[in-house]
């Protein structure tokens, strides 16, 4: 599930999926964006948006799935 699909969930369902409420997710996203702006761009561009990267990380921490399963779910 991408962030675009998840952002319309109710607050309780969003928290159930990734472990944080949407407002907390948005605060975390702002921190990631500010750090991403200052980061030097090297290598090829990422396949996932910052929102999807954060959501994937939170899902990993919540479920402790293997990298193989995360990669299969997210197509990376």
PDB file as gemmi writes it, atoms N, CA and C in Angstrom:
CRYST1    1.000    1.000    1.000  90.00  90.00  90.00 P 1                      
ATOM      1  N   UNK A   1       0.830  -1.187   0.000  1.00  0.00           N  
ATOM      2  CA  UNK A   1       0.000   0.000   0.000  1.00  0.00           C  
ATOM      3  C   UNK A   1       0.871   1.245   0.000  1.00  0.00           C  
ATOM      4  N   UNK A   2       0.655   2.109  -0.919  1.00  0.00           N  
ATOM      5  CA  UNK A   2       1.403   3.357  -0.958  1.00  0.00           C  
ATOM      6  C   UNK A   2       0.762   4.368  -0.018  1.00  0.00           C  
ATOM      7  N   UNK A   3       1.484   5.451   0.224  1.00  0.00           N  
ATOM      8  CA  UNK A   3       0.960   6.501   1.090  1.00  0.00           C  
ATOM      9  C   UNK A   3      -0.318   7.097   0.512  1.00  0.00           C  
ATOM     10  N   UNK A   4      -0.394   7.213  -0.796  1.00  0.00           N  
ATOM     11  CA  UNK A   4      -1.597   7.753  -1.431  1.00  0.00           C  
ATOM     12  C   UNK A   4      -2.823   6.905  -1.103  1.00  0.00           C  
ATOM     13  N   UNK A   5      -2.653   5.605  -0.978  1.00  0.00           N  
ATOM     14  CA  UNK A   5      -3.764   4.715  -0.646  1.00  0.00           C  
ATOM     15  C   UNK A   5      -4.083   4.751   0.841  1.00  0.00           C  
ATOM     16  N   UNK A   6      -3.081   5.003   1.664  1.00  0.00           N  
ATOM     17  CA  UNK A   6      -3.228   4.913   3.111  1.00  0.00           C  
ATOM     18  C   UNK A   6      -3.698   6.221   3.733  1.00  0.00           C  
ATOM     19  N   UNK A   7      -3.380   7.353   3.120  1.00  0.00           N  
ATOM     20  CA  UNK A   7      -3.664   8.637   3.752  1.00  0.00           C  
ATOM     21  C   UNK A   7      -5.153   8.903   3.945  1.00  0.00           C  
ATOM     22  N   UNK A   8      -6.004   8.193   3.242  1.00  0.00           N  
ATOM     23  CA  UNK A   8      -7.445   8.407   3.391  1.00  0.00           C  
ATOM     24  C   UNK A   8      -8.063   7.524   4.478  1.00  0.00           C  
ATOM     25  N   UNK A   9      -7.261   6.691   5.127  1.00  0.00           N  
ATOM     26  CA  UNK A   9      -7.773   5.838   6.208  1.00  0.00           C  
ATOM     27  C   UNK A   9      -8.143   6.673   7.419  1.00  0.00           C  
ATOM     28  N   UNK A  10      -9.046   6.150   8.232  1.00  0.00           N  
ATOM     29  CA  UNK A  10      -9.370   6.791   9.495  1.00  0.00           C  
ATOM     30  C   UNK A  10      -8.124   6.779  10.377  1.00  0.00           C  
ATOM     31  N   UNK A  11      -8.066   7.702  11.308  1.00  0.00           N  
ATOM     32  CA  UNK A  11      -6.899   7.838  12.172  1.00  0.00           C  
ATOM     33  C   UNK A  11      -6.567   6.541  12.910  1.00  0.00           C  
ATOM     34  N   UNK A  12      -7.580   5.857  13.396  1.00  0.00           N  
ATOM     35  CA  UNK A  12      -7.365   4.606  14.130  1.00  0.00           C  
ATOM     36  C   UNK A  12      -6.793   3.519  13.217  1.00  0.00           C  
ATOM     37  N   UNK A  13      -7.311   3.446  11.987  1.00  0.00           N  
ATOM     38  CA  UNK A  13      -6.820   2.443  11.039  1.00  0.00           C  
ATOM     39  C   UNK A  13      -5.402   2.763  10.582  1.00  0.00           C  
ATOM     40  N   UNK A  14      -5.112   4.040  10.397  1.00  0.00           N  
ATOM     41  CA  UNK A  14      -3.768   4.456  10.015  1.00  0.00           C  
ATOM     42  C   UNK A  14      -2.782   4.046  11.104  1.00  0.00           C  
ATOM     43  N   UNK A  15      -3.142   4.300  12.358  1.00  0.00           N  
ATOM     44  CA  UNK A  15      -2.269   3.923  13.470  1.00  0.00           C  
ATOM     45  C   UNK A  15      -2.114   2.414  13.554  1.00  0.00           C  
ATOM     46  N   UNK A  16      -3.163   1.703  13.289  1.00  0.00           N  
ATOM     47  CA  UNK A  16      -3.098   0.237  13.304  1.00  0.00           C  
ATOM     48  C   UNK A  16      -2.129  -0.292  12.259  1.00  0.00           C  
ATOM     49  N   UNK A  17      -2.081   0.381  11.123  1.00  0.00           N  
ATOM     50  CA  UNK A  17      -1.213  -0.054  10.029  1.00  0.00           C  
ATOM     51  C   UNK A  17       0.260   0.209  10.317  1.00  0.00           C  
ATOM     52  N   UNK A  18       0.580   1.439  10.747  1.00  0.00           N  
ATOM     53  CA  UNK A  18       2.003   1.786  10.858  1.00  0.00           C  
ATOM     54  C   UNK A  18       2.462   2.159  12.259  1.00  0.00           C  
ATOM     55  N   UNK A  19       1.568   2.223  13.218  1.00  0.00           N  
ATOM     56  CA  UNK A  19       1.969   2.439  14.601  1.00  0.00           C  
ATOM     57  C   UNK A  19       1.972   3.871  15.084  1.00  0.00           C  
ATOM     58  N   UNK A  20       1.712   4.825  14.203  1.00  0.00           N  
ATOM     59  CA  UNK A  20       1.641   6.235  14.609  1.00  0.00           C  
ATOM     60  C   UNK A  20       0.391   6.866  14.010  1.00  0.00           C  
ATOM     61  N   UNK A  21      -0.069   7.925  14.640  1.00  0.00           N  
ATOM     62  CA  UNK A  21      -1.230   8.649  14.121  1.00  0.00           C  
ATOM     63  C   UNK A  21      -0.812   9.503  12.920  1.00  0.00           C  
ATOM     64  N   UNK A  22      -1.763   9.871  12.070  1.00  0.00           N  
ATOM     65  CA  UNK A  22      -1.418  10.659  10.872  1.00  0.00           C  
ATOM     66  C   UNK A  22      -0.706  11.970  11.187  1.00  0.00           C  
ATOM     67  N   UNK A  23      -1.094  12.666  12.265  1.00  0.00           N  
ATOM     68  CA  UNK A  23      -0.429  13.930  12.585  1.00  0.00           C  
ATOM     69  C   UNK A  23       1.035  13.690  12.994  1.00  0.00           C  
ATOM     70  N   UNK A  24       1.303  12.603  13.702  1.00  0.00           N  
ATOM     71  CA  UNK A  24       2.673  12.243  14.050  1.00  0.00           C  
ATOM     72  C   UNK A  24       3.454  11.880  12.794  1.00  0.00           C  
ATOM     73  N   UNK A  25       2.819  11.148  11.888  1.00  0.00           N  
ATOM     74  CA  UNK A  25       3.450  10.789  10.617  1.00  0.00           C  
ATOM     75  C   UNK A  25       3.847  12.055   9.857  1.00  0.00           C  
ATOM     76  N   UNK A  26       2.950  13.027   9.808  1.00  0.00           N  
ATOM     77  CA  UNK A  26       3.243  14.273   9.088  1.00  0.00           C  
ATOM     78  C   UNK A  26       4.395  15.038   9.723  1.00  0.00           C  
ATOM     79  N   UNK A  27       4.478  15.036  11.057  1.00  0.00           N  
ATOM     80  CA  UNK A  27       5.601  15.678  11.730  1.00  0.00           C  
ATOM     81  C   UNK A  27       6.907  14.960  11.403  1.00  0.00           C  
ATOM     82  N   UNK A  28       6.870  13.636  11.411  1.00  0.00           N  
ATOM     83  CA  UNK A  28       8.054  12.859  11.057  1.00  0.00           C  
ATOM     84  C   UNK A  28       8.463  13.144   9.614  1.00  0.00           C  
ATOM     85  N   UNK A  29       7.479  13.256   8.746  1.00  0.00           N  
ATOM     86  CA  UNK A  29       7.745  13.517   7.331  1.00  0.00           C  
ATOM     87  C   UNK A  29       8.411  14.873   7.138  1.00  0.00           C  
ATOM     88  N   UNK A  30       8.006  15.876   7.899  1.00  0.00           N  
ATOM     89  CA  UNK A  30       8.639  17.197   7.797  1.00  0.00           C  
ATOM     90  C   UNK A  30      10.102  17.135   8.210  1.00  0.00           C  
ATOM     91  N   UNK A  31      10.422  16.359   9.238  1.00  0.00           N  
ATOM     92  CA  UNK A  31      11.812  16.201   9.660  1.00  0.00           C  
ATOM     93  C   UNK A  31      12.613  15.511   8.554  1.00  0.00           C  
ATOM     94  N   UNK A  32      12.046  14.454   7.977  1.00  0.00           N  
ATOM     95  CA  UNK A  32      12.732  13.738   6.899  1.00  0.00           C  
ATOM     96  C   UNK A  32      12.926  14.651   5.695  1.00  0.00           C  
ATOM     97  N   UNK A  33      11.925  15.443   5.363  1.00  0.00           N  
ATOM     98  CA  UNK A  33      12.042  16.366   4.223  1.00  0.00           C  
ATOM     99  C   UNK A  33      13.134  17.397   4.455  1.00  0.00           C  
ATOM    100  N   UNK A  34      13.202  17.954   5.658  1.00  0.00           N  
ATOM    101  CA  UNK A  34      14.221  18.972   5.927  1.00  0.00           C  
ATOM    102  C   UNK A  34      15.620  18.371   5.828  1.00  0.00           C  
ATOM    103  N   UNK A  35      15.796  17.144   6.296  1.00  0.00           N  
ATOM    104  CA  UNK A  35      17.099  16.489   6.175  1.00  0.00           C  
ATOM    105  C   UNK A  35      17.399  16.110   4.728  1.00  0.00           C  
ATOM    106  N   UNK A  36      16.368  15.740   3.985  1.00  0.00           N  
ATOM    107  CA  UNK A  36      16.546  15.344   2.585  1.00  0.00           C  
ATOM    108  C   UNK A  36      16.976  16.531   1.727  1.00  0.00           C  
ATOM    109  N   UNK A  37      16.474  17.731   2.066  1.00  0.00           N  
ATOM    110  CA  UNK A  37      16.845  18.925   1.301  1.00  0.00           C  
ATOM    111  C   UNK A  37      18.330  19.240   1.432  1.00  0.00           C  
ATOM    112  N   UNK A  38      18.896  18.984   2.622  1.00  0.00           N  
ATOM    113  CA  UNK A  38      20.296  19.318   2.849  1.00  0.00           C  
ATOM    114  C   UNK A  38      21.244  18.208   2.405  1.00  0.00           C  
ATOM    115  N   UNK A  39      20.703  17.046   2.104  1.00  0.00           N  
ATOM    116  CA  UNK A  39      21.526  15.902   1.719  1.00  0.00           C  
ATOM    117  C   UNK A  39      22.073  16.085   0.309  1.00  0.00           C  
ATOM    118  N   UNK A  40      23.336  15.709   0.125  1.00  0.00           N  
ATOM    119  CA  UNK A  40      23.931  15.777  -1.208  1.00  0.00           C  
ATOM    120  C   UNK A  40      23.367  14.650  -2.058  1.00  0.00           C  
ATOM    121  N   UNK A  41      22.927  14.968  -3.256  1.00  0.00           N  
ATOM    122  CA  UNK A  41      22.314  13.983  -4.146  1.00  0.00           C  
ATOM    123  C   UNK A  41      23.404  13.232  -4.917  1.00  0.00           C  
ATOM    124  N   UNK A  42      23.545  11.945  -4.632  1.00  0.00           N  
ATOM    125  CA  UNK A  42      24.473  11.104  -5.378  1.00  0.00           C  
ATOM    126  C   UNK A  42      23.753   9.825  -5.759  1.00  0.00           C  
ATOM    127  N   UNK A  43      24.236   9.163  -6.775  1.00  0.00           N  
ATOM    128  CA  UNK A  43      23.619   7.909  -7.201  1.00  0.00           C  
ATOM    129  C   UNK A  43      22.326   8.134  -7.967  1.00  0.00           C  
ATOM    130  N   UNK A  44      21.662   7.039  -8.227  1.00  0.00           N  
ATOM    131  CA  UNK A  44      20.412   7.154  -8.983  1.00  0.00           C  
ATOM    132  C   UNK A  44      19.279   7.577  -8.050  1.00  0.00           C  
ATOM    133  N   UNK A  45      18.235   8.167  -8.601  1.00  0.00           N  
ATOM    134  CA  UNK A  45      17.119   8.622  -7.774  1.00  0.00           C  
ATOM    135  C   UNK A  45      16.384   7.441  -7.142  1.00  0.00           C  
ATOM    136  N   UNK A  46      15.802   7.682  -5.988  1.00  0.00           N  
ATOM    137  CA  UNK A  46      15.050   6.639  -5.302  1.00  0.00           C  
ATOM    138  C   UNK A  46      13.797   6.249  -6.055  1.00  0.00           C  
ATOM    139  N   UNK A  47      13.384   5.020  -5.875  1.00  0.00           N  
ATOM    140  CA  UNK A  47      12.194   4.527  -6.556  1.00  0.00           C  
ATOM    141  C   UNK A  47      10.917   4.957  -5.823  1.00  0.00           C  
ATOM    142  N   UNK A  48      11.027   5.140  -4.513  1.00  0.00           N  
ATOM    143  CA  UNK A  48       9.867   5.490  -3.697  1.00  0.00           C  
ATOM    144  C   UNK A  48       9.928   6.948  -3.268  1.00  0.00           C  
ATOM    145  N   UNK A  49       8.760   7.553  -3.095  1.00  0.00           N  
ATOM    146  CA  UNK A  49       8.697   8.915  -2.573  1.00  0.00           C  
ATOM    147  C   UNK A  49       9.103   8.907  -1.103  1.00  0.00           C  
ATOM    148  N   UNK A  50       9.370  10.082  -0.554  1.00  0.00           N  
ATOM    149  CA  UNK A  50       9.735  10.163   0.863  1.00  0.00           C  
ATOM    150  C   UNK A  50       8.607   9.647   1.758  1.00  0.00           C  
ATOM    151  N   UNK A  51       7.365   9.931   1.373  1.00  0.00           N  
ATOM    152  CA  UNK A  51       6.218   9.442   2.136  1.00  0.00           C  
ATOM    153  C   UNK A  51       6.200   7.917   2.175  1.00  0.00           C  
ATOM    154  N   UNK A  52       6.434   7.309   1.006  1.00  0.00           N  
ATOM    155  CA  UNK A  52       6.434   5.849   0.929  1.00  0.00           C  
ATOM    156  C   UNK A  52       7.621   5.258   1.683  1.00  0.00           C  
ATOM    157  N   UNK A  53       8.777   5.917   1.621  1.00  0.00           N  
ATOM    158  CA  UNK A  53       9.939   5.432   2.346  1.00  0.00           C  
ATOM    159  C   UNK A  53       9.691   5.437   3.851  1.00  0.00           C  
ATOM    160  N   UNK A  54       9.086   6.510   4.343  1.00  0.00           N  
ATOM    161  CA  UNK A  54       8.776   6.595   5.772  1.00  0.00           C  
ATOM    162  C   UNK A  54       7.739   5.559   6.161  1.00  0.00           C  
ATOM    163  N   UNK A  55       6.711   5.408   5.345  1.00  0.00           N  
ATOM    164  CA  UNK A  55       5.674   4.416   5.631  1.00  0.00           C  
ATOM    165  C   UNK A  55       6.255   3.007   5.629  1.00  0.00           C  
ATOM    166  N   UNK A  56       7.122   2.710   4.683  1.00  0.00           N  
ATOM    167  CA  UNK A  56       7.748   1.399   4.617  1.00  0.00           C  
ATOM    168  C   UNK A  56       8.608   1.149   5.861  1.00  0.00           C  
ATOM    169  N   UNK A  57       9.335   2.148   6.306  1.00  0.00           N  
ATOM    170  CA  UNK A  57      10.160   2.017   7.511  1.00  0.00           C  
ATOM    171  C   UNK A  57       9.298   1.763   8.740  1.00  0.00           C  
ATOM    172  N   UNK A  58       8.213   2.507   8.875  1.00  0.00           N  
ATOM    173  CA  UNK A  58       7.328   2.322  10.030  1.00  0.00           C  
ATOM    174  C   UNK A  58       6.669   0.944  10.004  1.00  0.00           C  
ATOM    175  N   UNK A  59       6.294   0.482   8.828  1.00  0.00           N  
ATOM    176  CA  UNK A  59       5.712  -0.859   8.726  1.00  0.00           C  
ATOM    177  C   UNK A  59       6.742  -1.917   9.094  1.00  0.00           C  
ATOM    178  N   UNK A  60       7.992  -1.705   8.688  1.00  0.00           N  
ATOM    179  CA  UNK A  60       9.056  -2.649   9.042  1.00  0.00           C  
ATOM    180  C   UNK A  60       9.234  -2.698  10.560  1.00  0.00           C  
ATOM    181  N   UNK A  61       9.314  -1.537  11.193  1.00  0.00           N  
ATOM    182  CA  UNK A  61       9.489  -1.499  12.646  1.00  0.00           C  
ATOM    183  C   UNK A  61       8.295  -2.093  13.371  1.00  0.00           C  
ATOM    184  N   UNK A  62       7.115  -1.934  12.817  1.00  0.00           N  
ATOM    185  CA  UNK A  62       5.910  -2.434  13.485  1.00  0.00           C  
ATOM    186  C   UNK A  62       5.780  -3.947  13.352  1.00  0.00           C  
ATOM    187  N   UNK A  63       6.103  -4.485  12.190  1.00  0.00           N  
ATOM    188  CA  UNK A  63       5.847  -5.904  11.907  1.00  0.00           C  
ATOM    189  C   UNK A  63       7.097  -6.781  11.931  1.00  0.00           C  
ATOM    190  N   UNK A  64       8.280  -6.179  11.868  1.00  0.00           N  
ATOM    191  CA  UNK A  64       9.547  -6.921  11.803  1.00  0.00           C  
ATOM    192  C   UNK A  64       9.551  -7.963  10.689  1.00  0.00           C  
ATOM    193  N   UNK A  65       9.059  -7.541   9.532  1.00  0.00           N  
ATOM    194  CA  UNK A  65       9.087  -8.422   8.368  1.00  0.00           C  
ATOM    195  C   UNK A  65      10.497  -8.469   7.815  1.00  0.00           C  
ATOM    196  N   UNK A  66      10.808  -9.508   7.055  1.00  0.00           N  
ATOM    197  CA  UNK A  66      12.139  -9.600   6.455  1.00  0.00           C  
ATOM    198  C   UNK A  66      12.245  -8.612   5.297  1.00  0.00           C  
ATOM    199  N   UNK A  67      13.485  -8.280   4.950  1.00  0.00           N  
ATOM    200  CA  UNK A  67      13.701  -7.373   3.822  1.00  0.00           C  
ATOM    201  C   UNK A  67      13.137  -7.960   2.539  1.00  0.00           C  
ATOM    202  N   UNK A  68      13.176  -9.264   2.409  1.00  0.00           N  
ATOM    203  CA  UNK A  68      12.620  -9.912   1.218  1.00  0.00           C  
ATOM    204  C   UNK A  68      11.128  -9.615   1.109  1.00  0.00           C  
ATOM    205  N   UNK A  69      10.390  -9.770   2.207  1.00  0.00           N  
ATOM    206  CA  UNK A  69       8.947  -9.540   2.183  1.00  0.00           C  
ATOM    207  C   UNK A  69       8.605  -8.064   1.978  1.00  0.00           C  
ATOM    208  N   UNK A  70       9.377  -7.191   2.613  1.00  0.00           N  
ATOM    209  CA  UNK A  70       9.163  -5.764   2.399  1.00  0.00           C  
ATOM    210  C   UNK A  70       9.419  -5.416   0.935  1.00  0.00           C  
ATOM    211  N   UNK A  71      10.509  -5.915   0.384  1.00  0.00           N  
ATOM    212  CA  UNK A  71      10.838  -5.658  -1.021  1.00  0.00           C  
ATOM    213  C   UNK A  71       9.770  -6.155  -1.973  1.00  0.00           C  
ATOM    214  N   UNK A  72       9.208  -7.317  -1.689  1.00  0.00           N  
ATOM    215  CA  UNK A  72       8.139  -7.858  -2.533  1.00  0.00           C  
ATOM    216  C   UNK A  72       6.882  -6.996  -2.437  1.00  0.00           C  
ATOM    217  N   UNK A  73       6.556  -6.531  -1.253  1.00  0.00           N  
ATOM    218  CA  UNK A  73       5.355  -5.708  -1.079  1.00  0.00           C  
ATOM    219  C   UNK A  73       5.484  -4.348  -1.743  1.00  0.00           C  
ATOM    220  N   UNK A  74       6.683  -3.788  -1.694  1.00  0.00           N  
ATOM    221  CA  UNK A  74       6.893  -2.426  -2.188  1.00  0.00           C  
ATOM    222  C   UNK A  74       7.508  -2.389  -3.582  1.00  0.00           C  
ATOM    223  N   UNK A  75       7.891  -3.512  -4.122  1.00  0.00           N  
ATOM    224  CA  UNK A  75       8.440  -3.542  -5.466  1.00  0.00           C  
ATOM    225  C   UNK A  75       9.840  -2.984  -5.582  1.00  0.00           C  
ATOM    226  N   UNK A  76      10.616  -3.162  -4.540  1.00  0.00           N  
ATOM    227  CA  UNK A  76      12.013  -2.678  -4.576  1.00  0.00           C  
ATOM    228  C   UNK A  76      12.960  -3.832  -4.350  1.00  0.00           C  
TER     229      UNK A  76                                                      
END                                                                             
